[in-house]
């Protein structure tokens, strides 16, 4: 058994604004395993500025080490790579791909047969008011029932008015609004802003304050009239006991699972089990992977049977993405055979 890796730089069609800055390109690595004339491919896709494995030794040390020790197998490698969740996920994908009966199909299902879709949210990227309004109109025209808007890049009053304008045109029963602050609020101002957003019947808000402030986040979750979902808060917690403790302390309404950032399928499934034990909801979100990683996430997500809209519609962001069987239609993600 042999393994190699190759770096690939994805180019955004339009600069992607987040509360941490603007992205114009996204590095990713393809891990390829060869065994007895068969090949398996996985995408290792750390997110710059957010992933715990966005490190200088990522390629020359850990990816090289992974290829050198590929004969250890999927489970042993996963344990050895706990500080590198995107490589854990790439390893899982590559081994599943190697074993797949049909090229590209890691989890055969009604989804990969093109019979059923995964409901997804329409993502509104940060930008100026006109750009955000344009995106909102486009997503609604494309048949999305659930809209997720990133906030925190422009002033809150403008973002609030954008959300309010949507609800003046569409009844809450016709559209579900989610917002993602990416930790942009300060603990002192967060509750007041959450109360204002709750008046708009927002479904939930992701990560209102930055991660690592357990006491402040716990107080927010207790006092907020708006359900809070944890996102960045999950990153970097690799011990199952610590995961359980964090959920018990903060008591969020939801957690958001990004396999590339939290240890792939196995890491995500640990979180799901603990969340369900504590009555915490969850959904799956991609993290700007290319189409190989996105496909791997989508196929697995379908098998989980979660009826909530998932966050999987990022494959069209790039000018030079990998070929894909995925297509977004009428607010759903479809596998096109």
PDB file of C-alpha atoms in Angstrom, residues 82-255:
ATOM      1  CA  UNK A  82      -5.874  13.905  16.611  1.00  0.00           C
ATOM      2  CA  UNK A  83      -4.196  17.296  16.298  1.00  0.00           C
ATOM      3  CA  UNK A  84      -4.858  17.285  12.535  1.00  0.00           C
ATOM      4  CA  UNK A  85      -8.624  16.847  12.037  1.00  0.00           C
ATOM      5  CA  UNK A  86      -8.620  17.651   8.315  1.00  0.00           C
ATOM      6  CA  UNK A  87      -6.051  14.893   7.697  1.00  0.00           C
ATOM      7  CA  UNK A  88      -8.117  12.515   9.830  1.00  0.00           C
ATOM      8  CA  UNK A  89     -11.037  13.253   7.529  1.00  0.00           C
ATOM      9  CA  UNK A  90      -8.927  12.895   4.378  1.00  0.00           C
ATOM     10  CA  UNK A  91      -7.706   9.493   5.584  1.00  0.00           C
ATOM     11  CA  UNK A  92     -11.276   8.332   6.257  1.00  0.00           C
ATOM     12  CA  UNK A  93     -12.354   9.436   2.781  1.00  0.00           C
ATOM     13  CA  UNK A  94      -9.364   7.864   1.031  1.00  0.00           C
ATOM     14  CA  UNK A  95      -9.852   4.446   2.624  1.00  0.00           C
ATOM     15  CA  UNK A  96     -13.593   4.483   1.910  1.00  0.00           C
ATOM     16  CA  UNK A  97     -12.844   5.530  -1.675  1.00  0.00           C
ATOM     17  CA  UNK A  98     -10.335   2.691  -2.012  1.00  0.00           C
ATOM     18  CA  UNK A  99     -12.986   0.198  -0.908  1.00  0.00           C
ATOM     19  CA  UNK A 100     -15.871   1.704  -2.918  1.00  0.00           C
ATOM     20  CA  UNK A 101     -17.681  -0.522  -5.400  1.00  0.00           C
ATOM     21  CA  UNK A 102     -18.608   2.520  -7.498  1.00  0.00           C
ATOM     22  CA  UNK A 103     -16.211   5.378  -8.123  1.00  0.00           C
ATOM     23  CA  UNK A 104     -16.980   8.380  -5.940  1.00  0.00           C
ATOM     24  CA  UNK A 105     -19.756   6.653  -3.988  1.00  0.00           C
ATOM     25  CA  UNK A 106     -18.616   6.268  -0.390  1.00  0.00           C
ATOM     26  CA  UNK A 107     -22.082   5.723   1.137  1.00  0.00           C
ATOM     27  CA  UNK A 108     -24.543   4.110  -1.310  1.00  0.00           C
ATOM     28  CA  UNK A 109     -28.081   5.359  -0.652  1.00  0.00           C
ATOM     29  CA  UNK A 110     -31.196   6.815  -2.225  1.00  0.00           C
ATOM     30  CA  UNK A 111     -29.241  10.071  -2.322  1.00  0.00           C
ATOM     31  CA  UNK A 112     -26.407   8.668  -4.474  1.00  0.00           C
ATOM     32  CA  UNK A 113     -29.024   6.984  -6.656  1.00  0.00           C
ATOM     33  CA  UNK A 114     -30.440  10.433  -7.411  1.00  0.00           C
ATOM     34  CA  UNK A 115     -33.800   9.613  -5.844  1.00  0.00           C
ATOM     35  CA  UNK A 116     -33.755  11.954  -2.840  1.00  0.00           C
ATOM     36  CA  UNK A 117     -32.189  15.313  -1.999  1.00  0.00           C
ATOM     37  CA  UNK A 118     -30.673  16.772   1.157  1.00  0.00           C
ATOM     38  CA  UNK A 119     -32.421  20.005   2.231  1.00  0.00           C
ATOM     39  CA  UNK A 120     -29.818  22.751   2.612  1.00  0.00           C
ATOM     40  CA  UNK A 121     -29.700  26.401   3.591  1.00  0.00           C
ATOM     41  CA  UNK A 122     -28.930  29.176   1.138  1.00  0.00           C
ATOM     42  CA  UNK A 123     -25.792  30.934   2.370  1.00  0.00           C
ATOM     43  CA  UNK A 124     -25.549  34.735   2.270  1.00  0.00           C
ATOM     44  CA  UNK A 125     -21.947  35.924   2.354  1.00  0.00           C
ATOM     45  CA  UNK A 126     -20.816  39.092   4.066  1.00  0.00           C
ATOM     46  CA  UNK A 127     -20.406  42.198   1.966  1.00  0.00           C
ATOM     47  CA  UNK A 128     -21.943  45.602   1.497  1.00  0.00           C
ATOM     48  CA  UNK A 129     -25.693  46.076   1.771  1.00  0.00           C
ATOM     49  CA  UNK A 130     -26.389  45.863  -1.976  1.00  0.00           C
ATOM     50  CA  UNK A 131     -24.368  42.666  -2.397  1.00  0.00           C
ATOM     51  CA  UNK A 132     -26.102  40.978   0.530  1.00  0.00           C
ATOM     52  CA  UNK A 133     -29.539  42.026  -0.730  1.00  0.00           C
ATOM     53  CA  UNK A 134     -28.674  40.652  -4.168  1.00  0.00           C
ATOM     54  CA  UNK A 135     -27.713  37.298  -2.685  1.00  0.00           C
ATOM     55  CA  UNK A 136     -30.896  37.117  -0.614  1.00  0.00           C
ATOM     56  CA  UNK A 137     -33.073  37.713  -3.691  1.00  0.00           C
ATOM     57  CA  UNK A 138     -31.143  35.090  -5.669  1.00  0.00           C
ATOM     58  CA  UNK A 139     -31.448  32.426  -2.969  1.00  0.00           C
ATOM     59  CA  UNK A 140     -35.162  32.978  -2.498  1.00  0.00           C
ATOM     60  CA  UNK A 141     -35.706  32.871  -6.266  1.00  0.00           C
ATOM     61  CA  UNK A 142     -33.776  29.572  -6.355  1.00  0.00           C
ATOM     62  CA  UNK A 143     -36.327  27.970  -4.061  1.00  0.00           C
ATOM     63  CA  UNK A 144     -34.498  28.010  -0.741  1.00  0.00           C
ATOM     64  CA  UNK A 145     -36.759  27.789   2.303  1.00  0.00           C
ATOM     65  CA  UNK A 146     -33.887  28.233   4.775  1.00  0.00           C
ATOM     66  CA  UNK A 147     -31.549  31.231   4.504  1.00  0.00           C
ATOM     67  CA  UNK A 148     -28.362  31.572   6.544  1.00  0.00           C
ATOM     68  CA  UNK A 149     -26.834  35.030   6.719  1.00  0.00           C
ATOM     69  CA  UNK A 150     -23.337  35.730   7.979  1.00  0.00           C
ATOM     70  CA  UNK A 151     -23.312  38.865  10.099  1.00  0.00           C
ATOM     71  CA  UNK A 152     -20.642  40.902  11.839  1.00  0.00           C
ATOM     72  CA  UNK A 153     -18.837  42.455   8.866  1.00  0.00           C
ATOM     73  CA  UNK A 154     -20.954  45.593   8.485  1.00  0.00           C
ATOM     74  CA  UNK A 155     -22.799  47.490  11.198  1.00  0.00           C
ATOM     75  CA  UNK A 156     -25.443  45.555  13.113  1.00  0.00           C
ATOM     76  CA  UNK A 157     -28.297  47.983  12.391  1.00  0.00           C
ATOM     77  CA  UNK A 158     -27.821  47.512   8.644  1.00  0.00           C
ATOM     78  CA  UNK A 159     -27.736  43.735   8.999  1.00  0.00           C
ATOM     79  CA  UNK A 160     -30.803  43.834  11.238  1.00  0.00           C
ATOM     80  CA  UNK A 161     -32.697  45.880   8.645  1.00  0.00           C
ATOM     81  CA  UNK A 162     -31.760  43.408   5.894  1.00  0.00           C
ATOM     82  CA  UNK A 163     -33.247  40.594   7.930  1.00  0.00           C
ATOM     83  CA  UNK A 164     -36.321  42.652   8.746  1.00  0.00           C
ATOM     84  CA  UNK A 165     -36.826  43.445   5.064  1.00  0.00           C
ATOM     85  CA  UNK A 166     -36.907  39.732   4.241  1.00  0.00           C
ATOM     86  CA  UNK A 167     -39.697  39.159   6.738  1.00  0.00           C
ATOM     87  CA  UNK A 168     -41.691  42.054   5.333  1.00  0.00           C
ATOM     88  CA  UNK A 169     -41.818  40.163   2.034  1.00  0.00           C
ATOM     89  CA  UNK A 170     -42.044  36.578   3.326  1.00  0.00           C
ATOM     90  CA  UNK A 171     -44.017  35.139   6.223  1.00  0.00           C
ATOM     91  CA  UNK A 172     -42.025  33.262   8.894  1.00  0.00           C
ATOM     92  CA  UNK A 173     -43.939  30.129   7.911  1.00  0.00           C
ATOM     93  CA  UNK A 174     -42.497  30.420   4.381  1.00  0.00           C
ATOM     94  CA  UNK A 175     -38.864  31.035   5.279  1.00  0.00           C
ATOM     95  CA  UNK A 176     -36.465  29.997   8.032  1.00  0.00           C
ATOM     96  CA  UNK A 177     -33.746  32.511   8.868  1.00  0.00           C
ATOM     97  CA  UNK A 178     -30.475  31.553  10.529  1.00  0.00           C
ATOM     98  CA  UNK A 179     -27.625  33.926  11.311  1.00  0.00           C
ATOM     99  CA  UNK A 180     -23.943  33.238  11.940  1.00  0.00           C
ATOM    100  CA  UNK A 181     -21.963  35.851  13.872  1.00  0.00           C
ATOM    101  CA  UNK A 182     -18.649  33.935  13.785  1.00  0.00           C
ATOM    102  CA  UNK A 183     -17.912  35.267  17.285  1.00  0.00           C
ATOM    103  CA  UNK A 184     -18.257  38.915  16.241  1.00  0.00           C
ATOM    104  CA  UNK A 185     -20.239  40.154  19.288  1.00  0.00           C
ATOM    105  CA  UNK A 186     -18.644  41.127  22.589  1.00  0.00           C
ATOM    106  CA  UNK A 187     -20.073  39.426  25.703  1.00  0.00           C
ATOM    107  CA  UNK A 188     -21.329  42.799  26.966  1.00  0.00           C
ATOM    108  CA  UNK A 189     -23.385  43.630  23.879  1.00  0.00           C
ATOM    109  CA  UNK A 190     -24.422  40.137  22.785  1.00  0.00           C
ATOM    110  CA  UNK A 191     -27.609  39.665  24.827  1.00  0.00           C
ATOM    111  CA  UNK A 192     -29.137  42.952  23.680  1.00  0.00           C
ATOM    112  CA  UNK A 193     -28.483  42.030  20.041  1.00  0.00           C
ATOM    113  CA  UNK A 194     -29.896  38.527  20.529  1.00  0.00           C
ATOM    114  CA  UNK A 195     -33.089  40.004  21.969  1.00  0.00           C
ATOM    115  CA  UNK A 196     -33.475  42.247  18.921  1.00  0.00           C
ATOM    116  CA  UNK A 197     -32.897  39.342  16.548  1.00  0.00           C
ATOM    117  CA  UNK A 198     -35.399  37.193  18.457  1.00  0.00           C
ATOM    118  CA  UNK A 199     -38.081  39.764  17.634  1.00  0.00           C
ATOM    119  CA  UNK A 200     -37.593  38.814  13.981  1.00  0.00           C
ATOM    120  CA  UNK A 201     -38.348  35.145  14.734  1.00  0.00           C
ATOM    121  CA  UNK A 202     -34.861  34.071  13.714  1.00  0.00           C
ATOM    122  CA  UNK A 203     -34.386  30.289  13.935  1.00  0.00           C
ATOM    123  CA  UNK A 204     -30.972  30.428  15.654  1.00  0.00           C
ATOM    124  CA  UNK A 205     -27.643  32.209  15.821  1.00  0.00           C
ATOM    125  CA  UNK A 206     -24.269  30.516  15.456  1.00  0.00           C
ATOM    126  CA  UNK A 207     -21.413  31.465  17.760  1.00  0.00           C
ATOM    127  CA  UNK A 208     -22.508  34.968  18.905  1.00  0.00           C
ATOM    128  CA  UNK A 209     -19.286  35.474  20.897  1.00  0.00           C
ATOM    129  CA  UNK A 210     -15.838  34.069  20.221  1.00  0.00           C
ATOM    130  CA  UNK A 211     -15.024  30.555  21.375  1.00  0.00           C
ATOM    131  CA  UNK A 212     -13.401  29.698  24.679  1.00  0.00           C
ATOM    132  CA  UNK A 213     -15.543  31.921  26.923  1.00  0.00           C
ATOM    133  CA  UNK A 214     -17.502  29.103  28.533  1.00  0.00           C
ATOM    134  CA  UNK A 215     -19.015  31.055  31.432  1.00  0.00           C
ATOM    135  CA  UNK A 216     -20.147  33.958  29.253  1.00  0.00           C
ATOM    136  CA  UNK A 217     -21.532  31.602  26.606  1.00  0.00           C
ATOM    137  CA  UNK A 218     -23.359  29.553  29.241  1.00  0.00           C
ATOM    138  CA  UNK A 219     -24.995  32.711  30.610  1.00  0.00           C
ATOM    139  CA  UNK A 220     -25.991  33.745  27.095  1.00  0.00           C
ATOM    140  CA  UNK A 221     -27.534  30.353  26.331  1.00  0.00           C
ATOM    141  CA  UNK A 222     -29.527  30.531  29.561  1.00  0.00           C
ATOM    142  CA  UNK A 223     -30.755  34.107  29.081  1.00  0.00           C
ATOM    143  CA  UNK A 224     -31.144  34.376  25.314  1.00  0.00           C
ATOM    144  CA  UNK A 225     -34.649  34.239  23.812  1.00  0.00           C
ATOM    145  CA  UNK A 226     -32.921  33.185  20.569  1.00  0.00           C
ATOM    146  CA  UNK A 227     -31.569  29.601  20.336  1.00  0.00           C
ATOM    147  CA  UNK A 228     -27.759  29.541  20.219  1.00  0.00           C
ATOM    148  CA  UNK A 229     -25.748  27.100  18.121  1.00  0.00           C
ATOM    149  CA  UNK A 230     -22.079  26.404  18.833  1.00  0.00           C
ATOM    150  CA  UNK A 231     -19.679  26.270  15.894  1.00  0.00           C
ATOM    151  CA  UNK A 232     -16.088  27.404  16.528  1.00  0.00           C
ATOM    152  CA  UNK A 233     -16.570  26.295  20.147  1.00  0.00           C
ATOM    153  CA  UNK A 234     -16.160  22.670  19.035  1.00  0.00           C
ATOM    154  CA  UNK A 235     -12.836  23.163  17.261  1.00  0.00           C
ATOM    155  CA  UNK A 236      -9.781  21.803  19.029  1.00  0.00           C
ATOM    156  CA  UNK A 237     -11.655  19.603  21.520  1.00  0.00           C
ATOM    157  CA  UNK A 238     -10.480  16.086  20.715  1.00  0.00           C
ATOM    158  CA  UNK A 239     -11.082  14.327  24.051  1.00  0.00           C
ATOM    159  CA  UNK A 240     -14.555  12.786  24.394  1.00  0.00           C
ATOM    160  CA  UNK A 241     -14.699  13.650  28.109  1.00  0.00           C
ATOM    161  CA  UNK A 242     -13.944  17.313  27.377  1.00  0.00           C
ATOM    162  CA  UNK A 243     -16.646  17.362  24.697  1.00  0.00           C
ATOM    163  CA  UNK A 244     -19.178  16.096  27.206  1.00  0.00           C
ATOM    164  CA  UNK A 245     -18.068  18.609  29.854  1.00  0.00           C
ATOM    165  CA  UNK A 246     -18.302  21.542  27.446  1.00  0.00           C
ATOM    166  CA  UNK A 247     -21.861  20.651  26.423  1.00  0.00           C
ATOM    167  CA  UNK A 248     -22.905  20.269  30.060  1.00  0.00           C
ATOM    168  CA  UNK A 249     -21.419  23.645  31.010  1.00  0.00           C
ATOM    169  CA  UNK A 250     -22.747  25.714  28.109  1.00  0.00           C
ATOM    170  CA  UNK A 251     -26.022  23.872  27.384  1.00  0.00           C
ATOM    171  CA  UNK A 252     -26.498  25.148  23.792  1.00  0.00           C
ATOM    172  CA  UNK A 253     -29.630  24.606  21.758  1.00  0.00           C
ATOM    173  CA  UNK A 254     -27.608  23.240  18.814  1.00  0.00           C
ATOM    174  CA  UNK A 255     -24.111  22.314  17.724  1.00  0.00           C
TER     175      UNK A 255
END
